[in-house]
XYZ file of C-alpha atoms in Angstrom:
423
model
C 6.792 -17.879 41.879
C 6.729 -16.142 38.521
C 9.768 -14.798 36.727
C 10.127 -12.193 34.014
C 12.492 -12.264 31.073
C 14.137 -8.918 30.418
C 14.018 -7.758 26.818
C 17.329 -7.720 24.991
C 18.690 -4.196 24.552
C 18.182 -2.462 21.253
C 20.188 0.508 19.947
C 18.955 3.992 20.659
C 17.887 5.997 17.608
C 20.556 8.206 16.092
C 19.925 11.962 16.059
C 21.043 14.431 13.452
C 23.147 17.484 14.308
C 19.943 19.490 14.873
C 18.762 16.918 17.405
C 15.983 15.522 15.217
C 15.975 11.735 14.675
C 17.758 10.575 11.540
C 15.357 9.740 8.696
C 14.711 5.981 8.512
C 15.609 4.154 5.331
C 13.812 1.518 3.228
C 16.104 -1.388 2.481
C 13.737 -4.048 1.151
C 10.644 -4.208 -1.055
C 8.181 -7.076 -1.585
C 5.274 -6.792 -4.031
C 2.133 -8.722 -4.899
C 0.207 -6.823 -7.585
C -2.310 -7.556 -10.330
C 0.280 -6.788 -13.000
C 3.155 -8.679 -11.412
C 4.020 -10.992 -8.526
C 7.361 -9.924 -7.107
C 9.022 -6.528 -7.341
C 10.981 -7.139 -10.527
C 8.026 -8.535 -12.492
C 5.685 -5.796 -11.267
C 8.076 -2.912 -11.928
C 8.882 -4.190 -15.421
C 5.150 -4.360 -16.164
C 4.634 -0.829 -14.798
C 7.322 0.623 -17.062
C 5.772 -1.205 -20.023
C 2.389 0.269 -19.141
C 0.969 -3.234 -18.727
C -2.347 -3.351 -16.895
C -3.620 -6.167 -14.673
C -7.255 -5.038 -14.804
C -9.481 -7.693 -16.392
C -12.870 -9.365 -15.936
C -13.158 -11.075 -12.555
C -12.346 -14.791 -12.434
C -12.412 -15.450 -8.645
C -16.195 -15.816 -8.797
C -19.001 -15.382 -11.325
C -19.613 -11.636 -11.430
C -22.119 -11.674 -14.323
C -25.007 -10.704 -12.009
C -23.218 -7.610 -10.670
C -23.095 -4.146 -12.276
C -19.288 -3.988 -11.903
C -17.338 -6.925 -13.291
C -13.707 -5.770 -13.602
C -10.953 -6.110 -11.013
C -7.218 -6.271 -10.545
C -6.545 -9.864 -9.466
C -3.086 -11.218 -8.622
C -3.031 -13.919 -11.279
C -0.841 -16.984 -11.321
C -0.305 -16.945 -7.558
C -0.062 -20.476 -6.142
C 0.395 -20.138 -2.404
C 1.711 -23.693 -2.127
C 4.767 -22.650 -4.162
C 5.644 -19.943 -1.630
C 4.454 -21.122 1.784
C 4.570 -24.319 3.866
C 1.482 -26.517 3.700
C 0.675 -26.063 7.392
C -0.107 -22.389 6.761
C -2.564 -22.902 3.919
C -5.589 -24.112 5.934
C -5.301 -21.196 8.371
C -4.788 -18.293 5.978
C -6.854 -16.186 3.621
C -5.668 -15.041 0.195
C -4.608 -11.680 1.614
C -2.412 -13.237 4.312
C -0.781 -15.574 1.812
C 0.047 -12.598 -0.358
C 1.352 -10.679 2.658
C 3.572 -13.560 3.833
C 5.004 -13.941 0.337
C 5.686 -10.222 -0.011
C 7.265 -10.091 3.461
C 9.608 -12.961 2.556
C 10.645 -11.064 -0.568
C 11.165 -7.805 1.298
C 13.355 -9.399 3.966
C 15.398 -11.254 1.360
C 15.764 -8.046 -0.650
C 16.998 -6.235 2.448
C 19.467 -9.050 3.106
C 18.375 -9.420 6.711
C 17.523 -12.467 8.807
C 15.405 -11.450 11.812
C 16.712 -14.495 13.695
C 20.137 -12.872 13.763
C 18.845 -9.710 15.461
C 18.440 -9.231 19.215
C 15.078 -10.152 20.691
C 12.451 -7.428 20.264
C 14.611 -5.499 17.785
C 12.338 -6.211 14.804
C 8.602 -5.681 14.504
C 5.709 -5.817 12.043
C 3.215 -3.005 11.452
C 0.852 -3.370 8.493
C -2.350 -1.841 7.217
C -5.476 -3.727 6.199
C -8.994 -2.599 5.397
C -10.841 -5.893 5.196
C -8.768 -8.656 6.779
C -9.445 -12.158 5.533
C -12.754 -11.436 3.846
C -12.819 -14.441 1.531
C -11.942 -16.827 4.397
C -14.721 -15.269 6.487
C -17.296 -15.677 3.749
C -16.384 -19.343 3.269
C -16.762 -20.104 6.956
C -20.027 -18.188 7.274
C -21.411 -20.155 4.349
C -20.416 -23.359 6.131
C -22.149 -22.123 9.301
C -25.381 -21.249 7.542
C -25.563 -24.260 5.255
C -24.067 -27.054 7.377
C -23.771 -25.992 10.984
C -21.249 -24.733 13.514
C -19.278 -27.965 13.619
C -18.163 -27.285 10.020
C -16.641 -23.884 10.813
C -12.850 -23.878 10.972
C -11.236 -22.982 14.277
C -8.933 -20.735 12.259
C -11.901 -18.443 11.567
C -11.224 -16.987 15.036
C -8.259 -15.064 13.630
C -8.027 -15.600 9.848
C -10.649 -12.909 9.180
C -9.089 -10.281 11.442
C -7.426 -7.038 10.285
C -4.293 -7.763 12.307
C -3.794 -11.300 10.975
C -1.142 -10.256 8.418
C 0.996 -8.617 11.076
C 0.599 -11.600 13.378
C 1.404 -14.271 10.799
C 4.441 -12.408 9.473
C 5.833 -11.951 12.961
C 5.273 -15.604 13.894
C 6.789 -16.916 10.663
C 9.908 -14.781 11.050
C 10.280 -14.750 14.843
C 9.888 -10.983 14.968
C 8.986 -10.249 18.587
C 9.134 -6.466 18.529
C 6.196 -4.013 18.148
C 3.262 -5.522 16.263
C 0.129 -3.701 15.185
C -2.265 -2.898 12.348
C -3.647 0.363 10.940
C -7.160 0.597 9.472
C -7.566 3.770 7.398
C -8.400 2.303 3.961
C -6.283 3.721 1.115
C -4.330 5.960 3.486
C -3.322 2.930 5.570
C -0.324 2.023 3.439
C 1.346 5.312 4.431
C 0.002 5.457 7.969
C 1.529 2.042 8.737
C 4.964 3.186 7.559
C 4.622 6.288 9.724
C 3.749 4.158 12.753
C 6.776 1.955 12.005
C 8.915 5.113 11.927
C 7.693 5.995 15.417
C 8.843 2.608 16.669
C 12.284 3.114 15.140
C 12.542 6.392 17.032
C 11.921 4.442 20.230
C 14.896 2.214 19.540
C 13.609 -0.658 17.373
C 16.043 -1.513 14.578
C 13.763 -2.781 11.848
C 10.055 -3.019 10.987
C 8.298 -4.870 8.173
C 5.576 -2.438 7.170
C 3.185 -1.414 4.410
C -0.260 -2.593 3.348
C -1.989 -5.547 1.744
C -5.679 -6.080 0.964
C -7.880 -8.560 -0.868
C -11.649 -8.821 -0.774
C -12.527 -10.243 -4.199
C -15.377 -12.493 -3.165
C -19.168 -11.997 -3.370
C -19.359 -10.728 0.209
C -16.540 -8.254 -0.366
C -17.917 -7.273 -3.753
C -21.260 -6.353 -2.203
C -19.429 -4.052 0.186
C -17.498 -2.420 -2.661
C -20.676 -1.889 -4.647
C -22.415 -0.339 -1.636
C -19.932 2.536 -1.776
C -21.344 3.654 -5.119
C -17.808 4.437 -6.276
C -17.074 1.535 -8.653
C -16.875 1.960 -12.396
C -19.462 -0.111 -14.270
C -17.597 0.016 -17.566
C -16.952 -3.362 -19.165
C -13.865 -2.097 -21.021
C -10.674 -2.585 -18.951
C -9.029 0.270 -20.843
C -11.824 2.772 -20.135
C -13.011 1.774 -16.688
C -10.631 3.693 -14.435
C -9.758 7.153 -15.752
C -8.558 9.446 -12.958
C -8.567 13.184 -13.711
C -10.308 12.577 -17.060
C -13.561 14.210 -18.151
C -15.039 10.705 -18.562
C -14.052 9.490 -15.089
C -16.843 7.367 -13.678
C -15.443 5.515 -10.692
C -12.571 3.202 -9.868
C -11.717 -0.452 -10.265
C -10.993 -2.582 -7.204
C -7.753 -4.552 -7.009
C -5.949 -6.803 -4.555
C -2.375 -6.911 -3.306
C 0.052 -4.218 -2.219
C 3.633 -3.864 -1.043
C 5.521 -4.592 2.151
C 8.730 -2.750 2.952
C 11.638 -3.152 5.334
C 12.045 0.122 7.217
C 15.281 0.408 9.176
C 17.062 2.733 11.482
C 19.602 4.464 9.237
C 22.555 3.763 11.525
C 21.648 0.095 11.935
C 21.300 -0.295 8.166
C 24.651 1.396 7.570
C 26.289 -0.773 10.206
C 25.340 -3.966 8.417
C 26.213 -2.599 4.949
C 22.687 -2.338 3.579
C 22.028 -0.346 0.407
C 18.818 1.651 0.956
C 16.362 2.567 -1.786
C 15.714 5.867 -0.060
C 14.633 7.546 3.141
C 11.288 8.593 4.587
C 11.920 12.310 4.913
C 8.470 13.544 5.903
C 4.921 12.446 6.683
C 1.649 13.970 7.781
C -1.951 12.905 8.191
C -5.099 15.039 8.301
C -8.806 14.366 8.492
C -11.519 15.964 6.378
C -14.386 17.792 8.069
C -17.750 15.993 8.247
C -19.796 15.923 5.027
C -22.200 18.845 4.864
C -20.216 20.937 7.345
C -18.921 23.281 4.679
C -15.302 22.621 5.601
C -12.674 22.189 2.888
C -10.864 18.890 2.249
C -7.455 18.734 3.927
C -5.317 16.771 1.481
C -3.313 19.882 0.669
C -2.620 20.414 4.366
C -1.288 16.882 4.687
C 1.070 17.405 1.747
C 2.241 20.795 3.005
C 2.882 19.442 6.501
C 4.821 16.446 5.146
C 7.028 18.782 3.118
C 7.557 21.004 6.121
C 8.681 18.065 8.238
C 11.076 17.051 5.469
C 12.484 20.589 5.402
C 11.558 20.955 1.719
C 9.703 23.453 -0.423
C 7.180 22.468 -3.110
C 9.800 23.322 -5.735
C 11.973 20.497 -4.377
C 9.439 17.826 -5.352
C 10.209 16.057 -8.630
C 7.089 13.887 -8.927
C 3.769 13.333 -7.174
C 2.129 9.909 -6.945
C -1.530 10.868 -6.813
C -4.365 9.275 -4.904
C -6.334 9.332 -8.200
C -9.831 8.457 -7.039
C -11.299 8.248 -10.531
C -14.426 10.231 -9.575
C -14.972 13.700 -10.943
C -15.508 15.478 -7.636
C -12.663 13.737 -5.795
C -10.296 14.184 -8.752
C -11.122 17.867 -8.949
C -10.461 18.276 -5.216
C -7.070 16.584 -5.516
C -6.153 18.664 -8.559
C -7.079 21.841 -6.665
C -4.918 20.786 -3.750
C -1.957 20.194 -6.071
C -2.520 23.494 -7.892
C -2.596 25.397 -4.588
C 0.662 23.794 -3.489
C 2.640 23.600 -6.759
C 0.780 25.857 -9.175
C -1.288 24.666 -12.125
C 0.638 22.011 -14.078
C 3.482 22.776 -11.681
C 4.834 19.241 -11.050
C 4.704 15.898 -12.872
C 1.851 13.775 -11.505
C 1.380 10.072 -12.072
C -1.007 7.309 -11.017
C 0.409 3.860 -11.864
C -2.527 2.402 -9.899
C -4.470 2.702 -13.156
C -2.712 -0.596 -13.995
C -3.793 -2.352 -10.796
C -6.986 -0.730 -9.596
C -7.298 0.768 -6.136
C -5.911 -1.736 -3.619
C -7.336 -0.207 -0.430
C -4.609 -0.453 2.223
C -2.197 -1.923 -0.307
C -2.480 0.966 -2.736
C -0.414 3.655 -1.051
C 2.407 1.280 -0.053
C 2.576 0.086 -3.662
C 2.819 3.719 -4.757
C 5.562 4.178 -2.174
C 7.475 1.269 -3.697
C 6.978 2.794 -7.156
C 8.249 6.146 -5.912
C 11.414 4.564 -4.515
C 12.114 2.658 -7.721
C 11.446 5.821 -9.730
C 14.087 7.644 -7.721
C 16.506 4.759 -8.174
C 15.997 4.473 -11.930
C 15.392 8.114 -12.806
C 12.068 7.398 -14.448
C 8.440 8.426 -13.871
C 6.015 5.564 -14.604
C 2.885 6.241 -16.636
C -0.777 6.707 -15.938
C -2.337 4.384 -18.526
C -5.566 4.365 -20.518
C -6.342 8.032 -20.017
C -5.801 11.097 -22.143
C -5.298 14.723 -21.168
C -6.899 15.653 -17.837
C -10.166 17.538 -17.704
C -10.023 21.334 -17.849
C -10.899 21.563 -14.152
C -8.014 19.220 -13.238
C -4.906 21.296 -14.132
C -2.290 18.606 -13.422
C 0.751 17.632 -15.480
C -0.356 14.016 -15.813
C 2.342 11.634 -17.016
C 0.727 9.288 -19.542
C 3.912 7.893 -21.089
C 7.139 6.842 -19.382
C 9.130 9.991 -18.672
C 12.872 9.911 -18.023
C 14.105 13.144 -16.427
C 17.795 13.784 -15.939
C 17.510 13.187 -12.220
C 14.864 12.437 -9.620
C 15.602 13.190 -6.018
C 12.304 13.646 -4.163
C 8.828 12.140 -4.509
C 5.548 12.940 -2.752
C 3.016 10.131 -2.294
C -0.619 11.036 -1.554
C -3.457 8.846 -0.324
C -7.044 9.349 0.794
C -9.004 6.764 2.716
C -12.775 6.435 2.707
C -14.220 8.386 5.621
C -11.943 11.400 5.407
C -8.425 10.060 5.977
C -5.603 11.941 4.215
C -1.964 10.920 4.261
C 1.160 12.310 2.568
C 4.698 10.960 2.598
C 7.914 12.403 1.207
C 10.676 10.011 0.162
C 14.162 10.967 -0.990
C 16.712 8.960 -2.907
C 19.979 7.882 -1.281
């Protein structure tokens, strides 16, 4: 005879006076980025304008037309994770586990002390364990199936980061993965917010990606969107007249998203709240339809109950390609007016991190609100005439920052926008 174990009760979400759910809060941040491992090191580098884009060292890229990348340097997984995890994890999962540990510690929460099923993990990934997969496929082709690791069955998979984080921390609540490329870092947070509205207390969420291996590099090159410049300071120039593609990076940010009442109950000090979010999808190429990034931004502001004039800074998607940059600039001009709001793209110091990029921008937005500072877009001058944006190229310290808008576009037509407010 079988028996079932009933899930431990979790608190119902708290509603505002209007009946809408209270905005969830972010209480912890964990970062693995090319210009800094750990939130403090990365944020200090960002404010210094220090770039992590350099020639590739993970493999010999001399034979490829693009040779620059944003690698997380100095990362020794053995210093952060138990030895039993190393044979079964790819670089991206090791980075994700390390960032999750930092985020939980920063939030001051131990999932083991929460009721069963009260904490979950929802992340975004675009490639899964690409480098692990390449290594095992090479073993298969060159040596035979008996040399392929049993861990290949899951180490390559998109959902492996969510799974490994939940297992390591005993988080038995909702667990899933979003695959929408650069937009994924925001889409995952939005999905985590949905779970909080269903009664979950806490979700580790965000995005992490790494595919800096020959197999992954071939996929990046196939997009035709990489910069072939050999100068790290001139390779990735979003909104500039000379823009010629982007640089690929690895890493991202994981965040602890909590029910506001639960966070308050345990005395947490949030970085800010997720006030609004929206996602749209572009029409098929050649259909004549207009891109819908502006719609995503407008809908996110509407959900937050804000007007464009309430936004203090925009963290741009910043594709680094003339057509895509022009489309984003037009969307911003329609919403805010030409040069109507400060715009920044600190990803020029890391490269585009696929699913990790938007969540890293979200972390930057929260720290900007906390510190009252807008981080710079480096290595680029004034924007092109057809990109009328107020691009922040040096650290700007306004009197007060209250609200930030984060934008992201994923390959294939995904658009996402998220509004965060300081606490």
